[in-house]
Structures are given as structure tokens and as C-alpha cells.
Short mmCIF file of C-alpha atoms and ligand atoms in Angstrom, two decimals:
data_model
loop_
_atom_site.label_atom_id
_atom_site.label_comp_id
_atom_site.label_asym_id
_atom_site.label_seq_id
_atom_site.Cartn_x
_atom_site.Cartn_y
_atom_site.Cartn_z
CA MET A 1 48.20 -17.30 46.96
CA LYS A 2 44.58 -17.94 46.20
CA ASN A 3 44.97 -20.37 43.34
CA THR A 4 42.16 -22.91 43.31
CA VAL A 5 38.69 -22.46 41.93
CA PHE A 6 36.96 -19.83 39.78
CA GLU A 7 33.87 -19.21 41.83
CA TYR A 8 30.38 -19.19 40.17
CA ALA A 9 28.18 -16.24 40.52
CA PRO A 10 24.91 -16.48 38.45
CA ALA A 11 24.38 -13.30 36.44
CA PRO A 12 23.90 -12.27 32.84
CA GLU A 13 26.90 -12.55 30.42
CA SER A 14 28.97 -9.99 32.27
CA ARG A 15 32.10 -9.63 34.12
CA ALA A 16 30.28 -10.62 37.35
CA ILE A 17 29.51 -14.11 36.13
CA VAL A 18 33.08 -15.26 36.88
CA ASP A 19 35.13 -14.51 39.92
CA ILE A 20 38.79 -14.29 38.89
CA ALA A 21 41.33 -14.75 41.70
CA PRO A 22 44.14 -12.26 41.99
CA SER A 23 46.66 -15.05 41.35
CA TYR A 24 46.96 -18.58 40.06
CA GLY A 25 49.52 -21.31 40.37
CA LEU A 26 50.65 -24.04 38.06
CA PHE A 27 48.51 -27.12 37.83
CA ILE A 28 50.89 -30.10 38.43
CA ASP A 29 49.98 -33.53 39.73
CA GLY A 30 46.42 -32.48 40.51
CA GLU A 31 47.40 -29.47 42.61
CA PHE A 32 47.83 -25.76 42.08
CA ALA A 33 51.32 -24.62 43.24
CA ASP A 34 53.54 -21.56 42.96
CA ALA A 35 56.46 -21.65 40.54
CA SER A 36 59.65 -23.03 42.17
CA ASP A 37 61.36 -19.64 41.91
CA GLY A 38 58.13 -17.71 42.82
CA LYS A 39 58.12 -15.90 39.49
CA VAL A 40 54.75 -14.58 38.12
CA PHE A 41 53.51 -12.63 35.17
CA LYS A 42 50.40 -10.57 34.61
CA THR A 43 47.54 -11.36 32.24
CA VAL A 44 45.61 -8.26 31.04
CA SER A 45 42.30 -7.77 29.34
CA PRO A 46 43.09 -6.55 25.84
CA SER A 47 39.83 -4.55 25.74
CA SER A 48 40.53 -2.51 28.86
CA GLU A 49 44.26 -3.16 29.68
CA GLU A 50 43.07 -4.02 33.22
CA VAL A 51 45.32 -6.64 34.95
CA LEU A 52 42.96 -9.66 35.39
CA SER A 53 45.33 -11.82 37.45
CA GLU A 54 48.93 -12.77 38.25
CA VAL A 55 49.94 -16.21 36.95
CA ALA A 56 52.86 -18.40 37.87
CA GLN A 57 55.77 -18.42 35.45
CA ALA A 58 56.93 -22.03 35.14
CA SER A 59 60.71 -22.62 35.59
CA THR A 60 62.70 -25.40 33.98
CA GLU A 61 62.42 -27.19 37.24
CA ASP A 62 58.58 -26.90 37.12
CA VAL A 63 58.50 -28.15 33.55
CA ASP A 64 60.48 -31.16 34.80
CA ARG A 65 58.08 -31.70 37.73
CA ALA A 66 55.06 -31.63 35.44
CA VAL A 67 56.61 -34.05 33.00
CA ARG A 68 57.42 -36.45 35.83
CA ALA A 69 53.91 -36.21 37.21
CA ALA A 70 52.56 -37.04 33.72
CA ARG A 71 54.98 -39.97 33.38
CA ARG A 72 53.87 -41.34 36.92
CA ALA A 73 50.26 -41.02 35.85
CA PHE A 74 50.77 -42.70 32.53
CA GLU A 75 50.98 -46.34 33.55
CA ALA A 76 47.63 -46.40 35.37
CA TRP A 77 45.87 -44.11 32.87
CA SER A 78 46.88 -46.08 29.76
CA ALA A 79 46.03 -49.40 31.54
CA LEU A 80 42.41 -48.24 32.16
CA PRO A 81 39.92 -49.87 29.82
CA GLY A 82 38.90 -47.38 27.14
CA SER A 83 35.34 -47.31 28.40
CA GLU A 84 36.69 -46.01 31.78
CA ARG A 85 38.76 -43.26 30.16
CA ALA A 86 35.60 -42.36 28.14
CA LYS A 87 33.64 -41.84 31.43
CA TYR A 88 36.17 -39.09 32.58
CA LEU A 89 36.03 -37.43 29.11
CA PHE A 90 32.23 -37.47 28.98
CA ARG A 91 32.28 -36.04 32.49
CA ILE A 92 34.63 -33.25 31.45
CA ALA A 93 32.51 -32.53 28.37
CA ARG A 94 29.38 -32.24 30.53
CA ILE A 95 31.06 -29.92 33.09
CA ILE A 96 32.22 -27.72 30.28
CA GLN A 97 28.62 -27.41 29.07
CA GLU A 98 27.41 -26.66 32.54
CA ARG A 99 30.08 -24.00 33.13
CA SER A 100 30.14 -22.75 29.60
CA ARG A 101 28.75 -19.26 30.52
CA GLU A 102 31.62 -18.66 33.02
CA LEU A 103 34.13 -20.02 30.45
CA ALA A 104 32.81 -17.82 27.69
CA VAL A 105 33.02 -14.70 29.68
CA LEU A 106 36.50 -15.62 30.91
CA GLU A 107 37.70 -16.37 27.38
CA SER A 108 36.31 -13.06 26.08
CA LEU A 109 37.96 -11.11 29.01
CA ASP A 110 41.40 -12.63 28.54
CA ASN A 111 41.37 -12.93 24.83
CA GLY A 112 39.19 -9.97 23.65
CA LYS A 113 36.91 -12.06 21.39
CA PRO A 114 33.22 -11.09 21.21
CA ILE A 115 31.02 -12.95 23.63
CA ARG A 116 28.73 -13.97 20.80
CA GLU A 117 31.66 -15.96 19.35
CA SER A 118 32.99 -17.39 22.57
CA ARG A 119 29.50 -18.43 23.68
CA ASP A 120 28.14 -19.70 20.32
CA ALA A 121 31.23 -20.89 18.57
CA ASP A 122 34.19 -21.59 20.84
CA LEU A 123 32.42 -23.26 23.84
CA PRO A 124 30.03 -25.56 21.86
CA LEU A 125 33.03 -26.74 19.80
CA VAL A 126 35.08 -27.32 22.95
CA ALA A 127 32.38 -29.49 24.54
CA ALA A 128 31.76 -31.29 21.21
CA HIS A 129 35.47 -32.17 20.98
CA PHE A 130 35.45 -33.89 24.35
CA PHE A 131 32.23 -35.69 23.55
CA TYR A 132 33.61 -36.74 20.17
CA TYR A 133 36.92 -38.20 21.47
CA ALA A 134 35.10 -39.69 24.51
CA GLY A 135 33.23 -41.77 21.97
CA TRP A 136 36.38 -43.06 20.45
CA ALA A 137 38.14 -44.06 23.65
CA ASP A 138 36.63 -47.60 23.71
CA LYS A 139 36.82 -48.07 19.94
CA LEU A 140 40.45 -47.69 19.29
CA PRO A 141 40.94 -51.31 18.07
CA TYR A 142 38.44 -50.53 15.38
CA ALA A 143 40.06 -47.31 14.30
CA GLY A 144 42.23 -48.92 11.70
CA PHE A 145 45.50 -48.77 13.64
CA GLY A 146 45.76 -52.45 14.34
CA SER A 147 44.01 -54.53 16.95
CA ASN A 148 45.97 -53.24 19.90
CA PRO A 149 47.03 -49.63 19.25
CA ARG A 150 49.17 -48.22 22.17
CA PRO A 151 49.36 -44.64 23.46
CA LEU A 152 52.70 -42.89 22.88
CA GLY A 153 53.24 -41.83 26.52
CA VAL A 154 53.57 -38.21 27.71
CA ALA A 155 52.46 -35.46 25.27
CA GLY A 156 53.97 -31.98 25.47
CA GLN A 157 51.44 -29.54 24.02
CA VAL A 158 51.94 -25.89 23.32
CA ILE A 159 49.07 -23.67 22.07
CA PRO A 160 48.44 -20.07 20.80
CA TRP A 161 46.21 -17.32 22.10
CA ASN A 162 43.61 -17.06 19.34
CA PHE A 163 41.29 -19.95 20.45
CA PRO A 164 42.80 -20.70 23.89
CA LEU A 165 40.21 -23.21 25.06
CA LEU A 166 39.37 -24.72 21.68
CA MET A 167 43.05 -25.36 20.97
CA LEU A 168 43.34 -26.94 24.39
CA ALA A 169 40.40 -29.26 23.48
CA TRP A 170 41.96 -30.13 20.06
CA LYS A 171 45.12 -31.21 21.94
CA ILE A 172 43.93 -32.79 25.25
CA ALA A 173 40.69 -34.67 24.17
CA PRO A 174 42.44 -37.04 21.55
CA ALA A 175 45.47 -37.45 23.68
CA LEU A 176 43.49 -38.63 26.73
CA ALA A 177 41.12 -40.79 24.69
CA ALA A 178 44.15 -42.64 23.29
CA GLY A 179 45.53 -43.21 26.80
CA ASN A 180 48.38 -40.58 26.89
CA THR A 181 48.97 -38.09 29.70
CA VAL A 182 49.72 -34.46 28.97
CA VAL A 183 51.62 -31.38 29.91
CA LEU A 184 50.09 -28.30 28.24
CA LYS A 185 51.39 -24.79 28.01
CA PRO A 186 48.83 -22.13 27.06
CA ALA A 187 49.97 -18.80 25.51
CA GLU A 188 51.28 -16.11 27.80
CA THR A 189 48.51 -13.69 26.94
CA THR A 190 45.62 -16.16 27.51
CA PRO A 191 46.35 -18.51 30.42
CA LEU A 192 43.06 -18.25 32.36
CA SER A 193 40.74 -20.63 30.54
CA ALA A 194 43.36 -23.40 30.62
CA LEU A 195 43.59 -22.92 34.43
CA PHE A 196 39.81 -22.96 34.62
CA PHE A 197 39.98 -26.17 32.70
CA ALA A 198 42.40 -27.59 35.28
CA ASP A 199 39.79 -26.92 37.93
CA ILE A 200 37.30 -28.83 35.81
CA CYS A 201 39.63 -31.80 35.67
CA ARG A 202 39.56 -31.83 39.51
CA GLN A 203 35.83 -31.49 39.53
CA ALA A 204 35.61 -34.50 37.18
CA GLY A 205 37.84 -36.51 39.46
CA LEU A 206 40.42 -37.03 36.71
CA PRO A 207 43.32 -39.01 38.37
CA LYS A 208 46.11 -36.63 39.35
CA GLY A 209 48.99 -36.07 36.87
CA VAL A 210 46.91 -37.05 33.86
CA VAL A 211 46.56 -33.36 32.88
CA ASN A 212 49.16 -30.81 33.90
CA ILE A 213 48.86 -27.18 33.01
CA ILE A 214 52.07 -25.04 33.10
CA THR A 215 51.87 -21.31 32.39
CA GLY A 216 54.71 -19.26 31.12
CA ASP A 217 56.26 -17.63 28.11
CA GLY A 218 58.08 -19.04 25.04
CA SER A 219 60.96 -20.26 27.18
CA THR A 220 58.58 -22.51 29.08
CA GLY A 221 57.36 -23.94 25.80
CA ALA A 222 60.92 -24.46 24.61
CA ALA A 223 61.79 -26.27 27.85
CA LEU A 224 58.75 -28.55 27.47
CA VAL A 225 59.34 -29.43 23.82
CA GLY A 226 63.10 -30.19 24.58
CA HIS A 227 62.43 -32.29 27.68
CA GLU A 228 63.61 -35.84 27.22
CA GLY A 229 60.65 -37.28 29.11
CA ILE A 230 58.19 -36.14 26.34
CA ASP A 231 57.17 -38.74 23.72
CA LYS A 232 55.02 -36.52 21.59
CA VAL A 233 55.00 -32.82 20.77
CA ALA A 234 51.80 -31.15 19.53
CA PHE A 235 52.22 -27.50 18.63
CA THR A 236 49.93 -24.85 17.26
CA GLY A 237 51.37 -21.44 16.54
CA SER A 238 53.55 -19.49 14.20
CA THR A 239 55.56 -21.04 11.38
CA GLU A 240 58.69 -19.48 12.83
CA VAL A 241 58.35 -21.20 16.23
CA GLY A 242 57.18 -24.36 14.47
CA LYS A 243 60.39 -24.51 12.50
CA ALA A 244 62.42 -23.96 15.72
CA ILE A 245 60.51 -26.86 17.34
CA ALA A 246 61.19 -29.15 14.34
CA ARG A 247 64.90 -28.43 14.71
CA THR A 248 64.76 -29.19 18.45
CA VAL A 249 63.16 -32.60 18.01
CA ALA A 250 65.16 -33.59 14.91
CA GLY A 251 67.15 -36.73 15.68
CA THR A 252 65.01 -37.68 18.66
CA ASP A 253 62.19 -40.37 18.64
CA LYS A 254 59.56 -37.81 19.55
CA LYS A 255 56.48 -37.82 17.35
CA VAL A 256 55.46 -34.29 16.19
CA THR A 257 52.40 -32.56 14.79
CA LEU A 258 52.64 -28.86 13.80
CA GLU A 259 49.68 -26.62 13.03
CA LEU A 260 51.13 -23.35 11.80
CA GLY A 261 50.17 -20.17 9.86
CA GLY A 262 48.07 -19.59 6.75
CA LYS A 263 47.19 -17.11 3.99
CA ALA A 264 44.02 -18.56 2.65
CA ALA A 265 42.45 -17.56 -0.66
CA ASN A 266 38.60 -17.06 -0.59
CA ILE A 267 37.71 -17.35 -4.22
CA VAL A 268 34.48 -15.79 -5.54
CA PHE A 269 33.30 -16.68 -9.09
CA ASP A 270 30.90 -14.55 -11.12
CA ASP A 271 28.08 -17.11 -10.80
CA ALA A 272 28.14 -17.04 -6.97
CA PRO A 273 25.19 -15.52 -5.03
CA ILE A 274 26.79 -12.19 -4.14
CA ASP A 275 25.01 -11.61 -0.82
CA GLN A 276 25.92 -15.00 0.49
CA ALA A 277 29.45 -14.70 -0.77
CA VAL A 278 29.88 -11.29 0.96
CA GLU A 279 28.69 -12.83 4.26
CA GLY A 280 31.25 -15.56 3.73
CA ILE A 281 34.00 -13.00 3.01
CA VAL A 282 33.15 -11.08 6.19
CA ASN A 283 33.00 -14.27 8.30
CA GLY A 284 36.17 -15.52 6.61
CA ILE A 285 38.35 -12.52 7.57
CA PHE A 286 36.69 -10.70 10.55
CA PHE A 287 35.72 -13.69 12.62
CA ASN A 288 37.73 -13.57 15.79
CA GLN A 289 39.36 -10.24 14.66
CA GLY A 290 41.09 -12.22 11.90
CA HIS A 291 43.15 -13.93 14.52
CA VAL A 292 42.46 -17.26 12.69
CA CYS A 293 45.15 -19.41 11.08
CA CYS A 294 42.72 -20.44 8.30
CA ALA A 295 41.28 -16.91 7.80
CA GLY A 296 40.27 -15.95 4.28
CA SER A 297 42.77 -13.19 4.18
CA ARG A 298 43.15 -13.06 0.35
CA LEU A 299 39.90 -12.44 -1.48
CA LEU A 300 40.28 -13.60 -5.07
CA VAL A 301 37.29 -12.24 -6.98
CA GLN A 302 36.44 -12.77 -10.68
CA GLU A 303 37.05 -9.47 -12.51
CA SER A 304 33.49 -9.15 -14.02
CA VAL A 305 31.81 -9.09 -10.53
CA ALA A 306 34.64 -7.33 -8.59
CA ASP A 307 33.06 -3.91 -8.41
CA GLU A 308 29.67 -5.27 -7.28
CA VAL A 309 31.30 -7.59 -4.62
CA LEU A 310 33.43 -4.70 -3.28
CA GLU A 311 30.65 -2.24 -3.13
CA SER A 312 28.48 -4.79 -1.24
CA LEU A 313 31.36 -5.76 1.06
CA LYS A 314 32.03 -2.16 2.04
CA ARG A 315 28.35 -1.68 2.84
CA ARG A 316 28.39 -4.75 5.01
CA MET A 317 31.63 -3.81 6.67
CA SER A 318 30.02 -0.42 7.59
CA THR A 319 27.45 -2.29 9.77
CA LEU A 320 30.12 -4.20 11.84
CA ARG A 321 30.42 -3.04 15.45
CA VAL A 322 33.81 -2.87 16.98
CA GLY A 323 33.97 -2.68 20.75
CA ASP A 324 33.34 -4.23 24.16
CA PRO A 325 33.74 -7.99 23.86
CA LEU A 326 31.12 -8.54 26.53
CA ASP A 327 28.46 -6.66 24.54
CA LYS A 328 26.28 -9.17 22.71
CA ASN A 329 25.96 -6.87 19.80
CA THR A 330 29.74 -6.67 19.20
CA ASP A 331 31.02 -8.13 15.94
CA ILE A 332 34.69 -7.38 16.28
CA GLY A 333 36.39 -7.37 19.67
CA ALA A 334 39.90 -6.33 20.78
CA ILE A 335 43.18 -7.21 19.27
CA ASN A 336 44.77 -9.75 21.68
CA SER A 337 47.88 -7.74 22.58
CA ALA A 338 49.78 -4.57 22.03
CA GLU A 339 52.44 -6.56 20.12
CA GLN A 340 49.91 -8.11 17.81
CA LEU A 341 48.32 -4.63 17.21
CA ALA A 342 51.78 -3.28 16.30
CA ARG A 343 52.30 -6.07 13.84
CA ILE A 344 48.92 -5.50 12.17
CA ARG A 345 49.56 -1.76 11.92
CA GLU A 346 53.05 -2.35 10.49
CA LEU A 347 51.69 -4.70 7.73
CA ALA A 348 48.74 -2.33 7.01
CA ASP A 349 51.17 0.56 6.67
CA ALA A 350 53.35 -1.48 4.39
CA GLY A 351 50.26 -2.18 2.25
CA GLU A 352 49.72 1.56 1.77
CA ALA A 353 53.36 2.33 1.24
CA GLU A 354 53.54 -0.40 -1.51
CA GLY A 355 50.64 1.24 -3.38
CA ALA A 356 47.52 -0.67 -2.49
CA GLU A 357 44.36 1.25 -1.58
CA ARG A 358 43.25 1.10 2.01
CA TRP A 359 39.59 1.36 3.13
CA ALA A 360 38.00 1.08 6.53
CA PRO A 361 34.54 2.13 7.77
CA SER A 362 34.60 5.16 10.07
CA CYS A 363 33.68 3.96 13.55
CA GLU A 364 34.34 5.00 17.10
CA LEU A 365 37.00 2.89 18.95
CA PRO A 366 37.13 2.71 22.79
CA ASP A 367 39.74 4.94 24.50
CA SER A 368 41.67 2.13 26.15
CA GLY A 369 42.54 -1.31 24.90
CA PHE A 370 43.89 -2.56 21.58
CA TRP A 371 41.72 -2.04 18.53
CA PHE A 372 41.86 -2.18 14.75
CA ARG A 373 39.10 -1.29 12.36
CA PRO A 374 37.94 -3.97 9.82
CA THR A 375 40.11 -3.01 6.79
CA VAL A 376 40.18 -3.89 3.09
CA PHE A 377 42.97 -3.33 0.64
CA THR A 378 42.21 -3.14 -3.16
CA GLY A 379 44.69 -2.94 -6.02
CA VAL A 380 46.79 -5.54 -4.25
CA THR A 381 49.37 -7.41 -6.35
CA GLN A 382 50.96 -10.76 -5.50
CA ALA A 383 54.22 -9.02 -4.72
CA HIS A 384 52.76 -6.91 -1.94
CA ARG A 385 53.60 -7.98 1.67
CA ILE A 386 49.88 -7.94 2.58
CA ALA A 387 49.29 -10.59 -0.07
CA ARG A 388 52.13 -12.81 1.09
CA GLU A 389 52.52 -12.48 4.82
CA GLU A 390 50.09 -13.57 7.45
CA VAL A 391 48.63 -10.45 9.10
CA PHE A 392 46.57 -12.39 11.79
CA GLY A 393 44.27 -9.38 12.04
CA PRO A 394 41.09 -7.99 10.47
CA VAL A 395 42.77 -7.00 7.20
CA LEU A 396 41.62 -8.30 3.84
CA SER A 397 43.63 -8.09 0.62
CA VAL A 398 41.68 -8.15 -2.67
CA LEU A 399 43.05 -9.51 -5.92
CA THR A 400 41.20 -10.30 -9.11
CA PHE A 401 41.32 -13.14 -11.68
CA ARG A 402 39.71 -13.84 -15.05
CA THR A 403 39.79 -17.68 -15.45
CA PRO A 404 39.59 -20.59 -12.98
CA ALA A 405 43.19 -21.58 -13.89
CA GLU A 406 44.36 -18.06 -12.88
CA ALA A 407 42.41 -18.35 -9.62
CA VAL A 408 44.24 -21.64 -8.88
CA GLU A 409 47.55 -20.26 -9.75
CA LYS A 410 47.15 -17.17 -7.57
CA ALA A 411 45.55 -19.18 -4.63
CA ASN A 412 48.50 -21.56 -4.58
CA ASN A 413 51.10 -18.85 -4.90
CA THR A 414 51.90 -18.82 -1.18
CA PRO A 415 54.35 -20.66 1.13
CA TYR A 416 51.28 -21.74 3.21
CA GLY A 417 48.66 -24.39 2.47
CA LEU A 418 46.07 -24.49 5.29
CA SER A 419 42.73 -23.57 3.82
CA ALA A 420 40.78 -22.13 0.90
CA GLY A 421 37.17 -21.14 0.07
CA ILE A 422 35.26 -21.42 -3.25
CA TRP A 423 32.01 -19.54 -4.06
CA THR A 424 30.23 -20.79 -7.20
CA GLU A 425 26.97 -22.40 -8.22
CA LYS A 426 28.79 -25.11 -10.33
CA GLY A 427 29.40 -28.39 -8.48
CA SER A 428 31.89 -29.59 -11.11
CA ARG A 429 33.93 -26.43 -10.67
CA ILE A 430 34.03 -26.99 -6.86
CA LEU A 431 35.36 -30.44 -7.35
CA TRP A 432 37.93 -29.40 -9.95
CA MET A 433 39.21 -26.51 -7.77
CA ALA A 434 39.32 -28.64 -4.58
CA ASP A 435 41.57 -31.04 -6.45
CA GLN A 436 43.75 -28.25 -7.66
CA LEU A 437 44.16 -26.20 -4.55
CA ARG A 438 47.13 -27.04 -2.32
CA ALA A 439 45.21 -26.56 0.95
CA GLY A 440 44.39 -28.98 3.78
CA ILE A 441 40.76 -27.71 4.09
CA VAL A 442 38.70 -26.42 1.18
CA TRP A 443 35.29 -24.91 2.01
CA ALA A 444 32.62 -24.53 -0.74
CA ASN A 445 30.04 -21.87 -0.39
CA THR A 446 30.85 -21.47 3.24
CA PHE A 447 33.86 -20.57 5.31
CA ASN A 448 35.33 -21.20 8.89
CA LYS A 449 33.10 -24.23 9.51
CA PHE A 450 34.60 -26.63 11.96
CA ASP A 451 33.51 -30.07 13.25
CA PRO A 452 35.31 -32.39 15.57
CA ALA A 453 34.87 -35.27 13.19
CA SER A 454 36.71 -33.40 10.37
CA PRO A 455 40.49 -33.59 10.13
CA PHE A 456 42.16 -30.18 10.15
CA GLY A 457 45.75 -29.37 9.13
CA GLY A 458 47.92 -28.03 6.38
CA TYR A 459 50.56 -28.50 3.62
CA LYS A 460 53.82 -26.68 3.07
CA GLU A 461 54.75 -24.10 5.69
CA SER A 462 51.29 -24.62 7.35
CA GLY A 463 52.75 -27.63 9.05
CA TYR A 464 52.12 -31.39 9.14
CA GLY A 465 49.79 -33.85 10.87
CA ARG A 466 46.05 -33.64 11.28
CA GLU A 467 43.92 -32.79 14.29
CA GLY A 468 40.23 -33.80 14.55
CA GLY A 469 38.44 -36.90 13.34
CA ARG A 470 39.96 -40.36 13.35
CA HIS A 471 43.17 -38.72 11.92
CA GLY A 472 43.56 -36.75 15.17
CA LEU A 473 43.93 -40.07 17.11
CA GLU A 474 46.70 -41.36 14.87
CA ALA A 475 49.03 -38.64 16.12
CA TYR A 476 48.65 -40.13 19.71
CA LEU A 477 49.03 -43.78 18.94
CA ALA A 478 51.96 -46.09 18.30
CA SER A 479 52.03 -49.67 17.07
CA ASN A 480 54.93 -50.52 19.43
CA PRO A 481 54.93 -50.33 23.31
CA LYS A 482 57.83 -47.86 23.49
CA ALA A 483 56.23 -45.59 26.08
CA SER A 484 55.83 -48.25 28.71
CA GLU A 485 59.50 -49.14 28.34
CA LYS A 486 60.75 -45.72 29.56
P1 TAP B 1 53.73 -18.30 18.56
O1 TAP B 1 54.41 -17.18 18.94
O2 TAP B 1 54.26 -19.34 17.68
O3 TAP B 1 53.17 -18.94 19.98
C1 TAP B 1 52.56 -20.16 20.07
C2 TAP B 1 52.85 -20.75 21.34
O4 TAP B 1 54.28 -21.19 21.36
C3 TAP B 1 52.68 -19.93 22.58
O5 TAP B 1 52.28 -20.69 23.68
C4 TAP B 1 54.10 -19.42 22.81
O6 TAP B 1 54.30 -18.95 24.10
C5 TAP B 1 54.92 -20.69 22.52
N1 TAP B 1 56.30 -20.47 22.11
C6 TAP B 1 56.88 -19.33 21.78
N2 TAP B 1 58.19 -19.53 21.49
C7 TAP B 1 58.37 -20.86 21.71
C8 TAP B 1 59.55 -21.74 21.54
N3 TAP B 1 60.70 -21.29 21.09
N4 TAP B 1 59.39 -23.05 21.81
C9 TAP B 1 58.21 -23.53 22.22
N5 TAP B 1 57.07 -22.78 22.37
C10 TAP B 1 57.19 -21.47 22.08
O7 TAP B 1 52.29 -18.01 17.89
P2 TAP B 1 51.22 -16.98 18.42
O8 TAP B 1 51.63 -15.57 18.21
O9 TAP B 1 50.83 -17.34 19.82
O10 TAP B 1 49.96 -17.35 17.47
C11 TAP B 1 49.83 -16.87 16.22
C12 TAP B 1 50.27 -17.77 15.12
O11 TAP B 1 49.72 -19.05 15.36
C13 TAP B 1 49.84 -17.43 13.76
O12 TAP B 1 50.93 -17.52 12.90
C14 TAP B 1 48.79 -18.48 13.42
O13 TAP B 1 48.56 -18.66 12.09
C15 TAP B 1 49.25 -19.65 14.17
N6 TAP B 1 48.07 -20.52 14.40
C16 TAP B 1 47.94 -21.61 13.70
C17 TAP B 1 46.92 -22.47 13.91
C18 TAP B 1 46.72 -23.68 13.12
S1 TAP B 1 45.62 -24.76 13.56
N7 TAP B 1 47.46 -23.91 12.04
C19 TAP B 1 45.91 -22.20 14.87
C20 TAP B 1 46.11 -21.03 15.63
C21 TAP B 1 47.21 -20.19 15.35
P3 TAP B 1 54.07 -17.41 24.43
O14 TAP B 1 52.64 -17.10 24.04
O15 TAP B 1 54.12 -17.39 25.90
O16 TAP B 1 55.08 -16.64 23.73
#
């Protein structure tokens, strides 16, 4: 099994820039190794359905090995001065920057997202996260958690496929800065950038066992979350799996953060600059094919400007290019998997069956791979499934409102509470709305803006805990020395 490095081949942003090995092992205790039972699974490119590589499927025994390795590494890692841990994190951040072209291509191949997004959004944010938390590592006593905050121990981290490397950065950077060690499971459909990151950890000379990457499916995630050697669970994914994890850890002393689904309202008032708002609507729902937990999937538009906004939106949607993720002109890439495409189709069909009006620009789609045109539904009511359920695809539901109070009532009428957007010229209205909206993140006259210094997380069925900023450290620190007692 060739399971070590991703070799570098300088070339333009193209398939040739990264040499993907035919197979990869699990990254445990600083080494790549086959699964104990030899099982593997294939990871395919969603834009071509080509098999990219075969990846080891971690068994329960492998999960145990990884947790033990992280436990062994914990004592020395947590005893390092924060300034020493910072050096490793800064080194990782710099290598990510140096290798960002390879990583961007790999991410676009395995995930299906346009190279423009992986190169200009995902990768800079990934590096920024490591730089940001590297800066915290020697300042923990000043972070407001007491004069001697202690790490929790071993963190079990499970992430989804929509931002594979960025979700890894959100999990690993604060955990390591705070002195924890980690075992991370990437999603089954997007394991490659996490394995590339494992290689970066080796390149940075990170002590073995501090970061362990175990690839596998949901059963691997369940084994990790349920392992008794884990002190902290950090999960990003669906509300359904989040609830199952909350049940698993109930009654244990594991600390948990859950970042789950969303059904955000993007609210456009009649005084908003329409062109700017339309760009914000497009970015809000079509960025990353709509595979975004905080996507602005419900457009709430004030009745008096609804026709004008919709006309302009459709004109803009007609210019969006759907296709090859490695083409720099592509706006909308491939849907991540056949399963996700089936789910999007099912909900879009339900929208039509329930009486909403469906519109999508006519555009050619590639012959192979998983694709869905940017789609808008008008005449949507709050009872429709497309207004209530997370589609997690490029599908926008449009509802109208007359008064700010009605906008608030409709925006909050969802089991989720992750994000919202407001478009208006009135500052006082922005402040009033932000106070009324039950959403963890509220954007004003912008959407899908992220920064490592900003806490991110939801209310209600969007989960609990915050990632990013000083808040993101809190989830990895304890005031008692429990971890070192194990
Ligand atoms: P999930 O099916 O929940 O999968 C997320 C991760 O959990 C994957 O690694 C998955 O493994 C693993 N998993 C599956 N079953 C598990 C179990 N019983 N125990 C432990 N781990 C398990 O979500 P997804 O389809 O990958 O992602 C889409 C969802 O994630 C959307 O609902 C979206 O809103 C949400 N999401 C939320 C956020 C934030 S920040 N709130 C960010 C991104 C995505 P496999 O992939 O191998 O099945």
C-alpha cells in the first residue's frame, strides 16, 4: 500500500498539480497504516465519478488504537509551554499556505466545489484558523478562563463533507492550541484533504499521536464518540446524527459541542440596494452548491419589491456557470454524492407537488457526475417542506412579508437557529432585527462571511457550543485537572 505523501508537481490549477496515491492508510501515532481487518472503501470525484483512491476503513480496534495513541501523546503535549505548541501551529499554518494550490485542487476533486472557492475561500480560511489559534496558545491564562486553564484531554472530532479541510481546521486548531490531542474522522465521501493534512503534520514535525486521522463511515464515527477514552466530542453534521451523539454521551462526563443544520432566512427590505442584495442572495444560497449549514435557503423579501428582486435574481442566475470544478470560471460545481443529489431532487419534487412554482435557468450539464441547476421556488408557504427542511443544495425558497414584525415571525418559524441575513439601509432596523432573530449569526448587508476571530454556532436544533474566537477555546478547556488523572 502506497500510503504516505501526496507528491508535488508544479502546474496550473489542474488535476496534475497533485499526485493522488491509489490507496491511503489510517494516520495513527504518526504513521500511516492499513486497517486492522484490511477493509477499504473508495472515494470518488463527484464531478466525474472517477475513483480517486482507496482509503482504509477503520475498525473498532483501529479507533481504540488511535485513542490510545492520542492519550499517550497527551501528557507531553499538554505539558509543553504554550509558546512551544504555538510554534507547531504556526509551522502547520505556513505549510498549508505553501501547499495551498495542491490542497485546493484535491478539495475540489474530492468534494466537487469550484476551484475558485477552494482556492480563494476555503484555503485562506484554513490557514487563518491555524494562525489565529497559534496566537492564542501562549495567552490562555489571559483568555478569561482562570489563571491556569487546563486542556480536557483527548478530543474525538467528527466532521462533514461540505468544507472538509475548513471543518478540520475549526476542530483541530483550537484543540491543539489548548493542549489537547485529537482523533478526527472526516466524512466518508471526502477523506483525502484530511489525509493530506496528516502528511503536513509529519512535515511540521508534530509529535506523534497528537493528531490522528481515522477514515471510515458513520460506524467509525459512532465508535469514536462512544469510546471511553475520549474526554471531549466535537461534531459537525446533521441534526439527526447530532441527536444520536447527544444520547450516546448522556450520563458521561464528556464535554460536547454540536454544530448542526440550518434553514436561514435572508431578509430583504424595500430600502435595500437591490443589485447588492441580489449578489448577497446568490452568494447566500449558491456558494458551495448550497452545501452550507448557514446557507440563506429562505429568501424573505418585502412584498413591494418582490417582483423587482425576483426578476433581477433570475437574470443573475442565468449567468451562473455550472460544471467542471477545476475550471476557474465555474460558479457551481458538482453535488457531493449521488445520495445528496437524490435528497435534493426529492425535496425539489416535493416543492412542485405541494404547489410552489419552480424555476431554473436552462444550462448544459456534464454527462457524468452529480449535478443540479441553481433553482428558485416562488409561491412558497411556511407549510411547504422546502420552507421547513434543510435541502443542503442549490435550492432557494422565496416567501414574502409586509412588516418587519412579520419578517421576524417568519424567520424564526423554524426548528433551526444558526444564521440569518438582513438587507436594509436602516441601521436601527438592523439592530432591532438582530435582537429579535433567534440565530447564532446575523449578517447585515452581507452573507456567508467568516473570520476565525468570530464565534460561530447555533440555537435550537442547530446545536450548542461555539467554534471560532475566544469562545472556541472554551470548548477545549477545563478548570479541573481531570484529564491528567485518567
Ligand atoms: P452527517 O450524516 O451527520 O455526517 C457528519 C459526520 O458524522 C460524517 O463524518 C459521518 O460519517 C458521521 N456520522 C454518521 N453517522 C454517525 C454516527 N451515528 N455517529 C457518529 N458519527 C456519524 O452529515 P453530513 O451529511 O455529512 O453533512 C450534512 C449536514 O451537516 C447538514 O445537515 C448540515 O447542515 C450539517 N452541517 C452543519 C454545519 C454547522 S457548522 N452547523 C457545518 C457543516 C454541515 P460518514 O460521512 O462516513 O457517514
